[in-house]
Tab-separated table of C-alpha atoms in Angstrom:
chain	number	residue	atom	x	y	z
A	224	UNK	CA	-66.884	-14.646	-20.949
A	225	UNK	CA	-64.473	-15.057	-23.767
A	226	UNK	CA	-62.519	-18.533	-24.553
A	227	UNK	CA	-59.618	-16.721	-25.252
A	228	UNK	CA	-57.404	-15.940	-21.896
A	229	UNK	CA	-56.502	-12.305	-21.642
A	230	UNK	CA	-52.526	-11.675	-22.382
A	231	UNK	CA	-51.910	-10.383	-18.931
A	232	UNK	CA	-53.655	-13.461	-17.545
A	233	UNK	CA	-51.597	-16.717	-18.503
A	234	UNK	CA	-53.225	-18.762	-15.601
A	235	UNK	CA	-56.683	-17.188	-16.425
A	236	UNK	CA	-59.285	-20.136	-17.077
A	237	UNK	CA	-63.054	-20.730	-18.328
A	238	UNK	CA	-63.427	-24.260	-17.060
A	239	UNK	CA	-65.829	-23.776	-13.735
A	240	UNK	CA	-64.196	-26.675	-12.079
A	241	UNK	CA	-60.658	-25.383	-12.662
A	242	UNK	CA	-61.915	-21.761	-11.462
A	243	UNK	CA	-63.119	-23.368	-8.296
A	244	UNK	CA	-60.043	-25.159	-7.583
A	245	UNK	CA	-57.683	-22.522	-8.326
A	246	UNK	CA	-59.815	-20.202	-5.938
A	247	UNK	CA	-59.588	-23.040	-3.307
A	248	UNK	CA	-55.810	-23.201	-3.898
A	249	UNK	CA	-55.890	-18.868	-3.459
A	250	UNK	CA	-57.863	-19.176	-0.256
A	251	UNK	CA	-55.447	-21.887	0.896
A	252	UNK	CA	-52.254	-20.058	-0.205
A	253	UNK	CA	-53.684	-16.695	1.312
A	254	UNK	CA	-54.577	-18.594	4.637
A	255	UNK	CA	-51.203	-20.187	4.852
A	256	UNK	CA	-49.627	-17.093	4.197
A	257	UNK	CA	-50.914	-14.910	6.559
A	258	UNK	CA	-50.685	-17.736	9.375
A	259	UNK	CA	-46.712	-18.388	8.686
A	260	UNK	CA	-46.152	-14.359	7.901
A	261	UNK	CA	-47.444	-13.731	11.621
A	262	UNK	CA	-45.571	-16.550	12.871
A	263	UNK	CA	-42.616	-15.723	11.454
A	264	UNK	CA	-43.002	-11.795	12.536
A	265	UNK	CA	-43.222	-13.444	16.046
A	266	UNK	CA	-39.973	-15.667	15.763
A	267	UNK	CA	-37.706	-13.118	14.011
A	268	UNK	CA	-38.772	-10.185	16.528
A	269	UNK	CA	-39.625	-11.267	19.889
A	270	UNK	CA	-38.057	-13.015	22.805
A	271	UNK	CA	-38.902	-15.995	23.843
A	272	UNK	CA	-40.685	-15.526	26.548
A	273	UNK	CA	-43.172	-13.295	25.090
A	274	UNK	CA	-43.746	-16.164	22.701
A	275	UNK	CA	-44.252	-18.731	25.195
A	276	UNK	CA	-46.627	-16.576	26.782
A	277	UNK	CA	-48.299	-15.778	23.407
A	278	UNK	CA	-48.855	-19.672	22.918
A	279	UNK	CA	-46.263	-20.685	20.546
A	280	UNK	CA	-44.742	-22.875	23.233
A	281	UNK	CA	-42.660	-24.975	20.811
A	282	UNK	CA	-40.419	-22.808	21.059
A	283	UNK	CA	-39.431	-23.160	24.614
A	284	UNK	CA	-36.327	-25.267	24.425
A	285	UNK	CA	-35.124	-23.803	21.314
A	286	UNK	CA	-31.946	-21.543	20.984
A	287	UNK	CA	-32.288	-17.752	19.846
A	288	UNK	CA	-30.655	-18.688	16.430
A	289	UNK	CA	-32.624	-21.446	15.762
A	290	UNK	CA	-36.053	-19.260	16.821
A	291	UNK	CA	-34.860	-16.785	14.468
A	292	UNK	CA	-33.630	-18.819	11.725
A	293	UNK	CA	-37.724	-20.451	11.643
A	294	UNK	CA	-39.040	-16.852	11.750
A	295	UNK	CA	-37.056	-16.033	8.870
A	296	UNK	CA	-37.720	-18.937	7.107
A	297	UNK	CA	-41.604	-18.821	7.914
A	298	UNK	CA	-41.235	-15.394	6.438
A	299	UNK	CA	-39.852	-15.777	3.192
A	300	UNK	CA	-41.995	-18.621	3.190
A	301	UNK	CA	-45.216	-16.392	2.984
A	302	UNK	CA	-43.941	-14.434	0.057
A	303	UNK	CA	-42.900	-17.769	-1.714
A	304	UNK	CA	-46.262	-19.412	-1.796
A	305	UNK	CA	-47.829	-16.427	-2.993
A	306	UNK	CA	-45.679	-13.959	-5.090
A	307	UNK	CA	-44.440	-16.163	-7.559
A	308	UNK	CA	-47.686	-17.605	-8.563
A	309	UNK	CA	-49.424	-14.190	-8.471
A	310	UNK	CA	-47.034	-12.582	-10.816
A	311	UNK	CA	-46.561	-15.449	-13.352
A	312	UNK	CA	-42.787	-15.338	-12.721
A	313	UNK	CA	-40.676	-18.397	-11.141
A	314	UNK	CA	-43.911	-20.505	-10.537
A	315	UNK	CA	-42.138	-23.472	-9.080
A	316	UNK	CA	-40.892	-21.370	-5.915
A	317	UNK	CA	-45.065	-21.731	-4.746
A	318	UNK	CA	-45.180	-25.424	-4.326
A	319	UNK	CA	-41.656	-25.356	-3.212
A	320	UNK	CA	-42.696	-22.961	-0.641
A	321	UNK	CA	-45.736	-25.528	0.278
A	322	UNK	CA	-43.129	-28.237	0.695
A	323	UNK	CA	-41.241	-26.038	2.971
A	324	UNK	CA	-44.363	-25.454	5.165
A	325	UNK	CA	-45.254	-29.091	5.551
A	326	UNK	CA	-41.464	-30.108	6.759
A	327	UNK	CA	-41.827	-27.328	9.321
A	328	UNK	CA	-45.025	-28.375	10.454
A	329	UNK	CA	-43.802	-32.176	11.213
A	330	UNK	CA	-40.661	-30.610	12.706
A	331	UNK	CA	-43.542	-28.984	14.918
A	332	UNK	CA	-45.901	-31.864	15.137
A	333	UNK	CA	-42.751	-33.549	16.732
A	334	UNK	CA	-42.040	-30.982	19.243
A	335	UNK	CA	-45.499	-30.451	20.903
A	336	UNK	CA	-46.307	-34.450	20.841
A	337	UNK	CA	-43.170	-34.707	22.924
A	338	UNK	CA	-44.571	-31.554	24.875
A	339	UNK	CA	-47.863	-33.273	25.161
A	340	UNK	CA	-49.732	-30.415	23.637
A	341	UNK	CA	-52.367	-32.191	21.535
A	342	UNK	CA	-54.187	-29.182	20.307
A	343	UNK	CA	-51.632	-27.602	18.958
A	344	UNK	CA	-50.527	-31.142	17.393
A	345	UNK	CA	-53.782	-31.190	15.815
A	346	UNK	CA	-53.592	-27.517	14.292
A	347	UNK	CA	-50.212	-28.517	13.030
A	348	UNK	CA	-51.597	-31.691	11.208
A	349	UNK	CA	-54.403	-29.026	9.782
A	350	UNK	CA	-51.310	-26.853	8.271
A	351	UNK	CA	-49.364	-29.903	6.856
A	352	UNK	CA	-52.540	-31.122	4.860
A	353	UNK	CA	-53.100	-27.614	3.715
A	354	UNK	CA	-49.540	-27.493	2.770
A	355	UNK	CA	-49.380	-30.299	1.013
A	356	UNK	CA	-52.516	-30.058	-0.688
A	357	UNK	CA	-51.360	-26.695	-2.005
A	358	UNK	CA	-47.921	-28.382	-3.210
A	359	UNK	CA	-49.171	-31.272	-5.127
A	360	UNK	CA	-52.259	-28.821	-6.606
A	361	UNK	CA	-49.648	-26.465	-7.660
A	362	UNK	CA	-46.739	-28.954	-8.996
A	363	UNK	CA	-49.432	-30.421	-10.892
A	364	UNK	CA	-50.432	-27.379	-12.851
A	365	UNK	CA	-46.406	-26.595	-13.625
């Protein structure tokens, strides 16, 4: 493997540790993007009752405009956590999207905790941790 990164891939690395970390970050970014894209699509296109029956019980007491806003935010975040880093354009948007996902998870934890849905809180904590890790690591690379 050449020591010089190809011009087309400015983030190409040959250090094994850095390569492993970058791979882990891409796996987490892909997982977060898919998770939030699915959730965002559902929230921006489905009725509240269908969302609740599909397991997204946190929206039960939210107004439709708030549900739609959260859904659109999640869809935009799914794009923002992957596309900027992939294209090399506006890298800052990737960790900013991860921070926004973490903020959404804090609000979701609060809602689910008040409803006594501790399993959902656990999932929110895991998504929060993944988001914070991606944000921290990608901010360090900028």
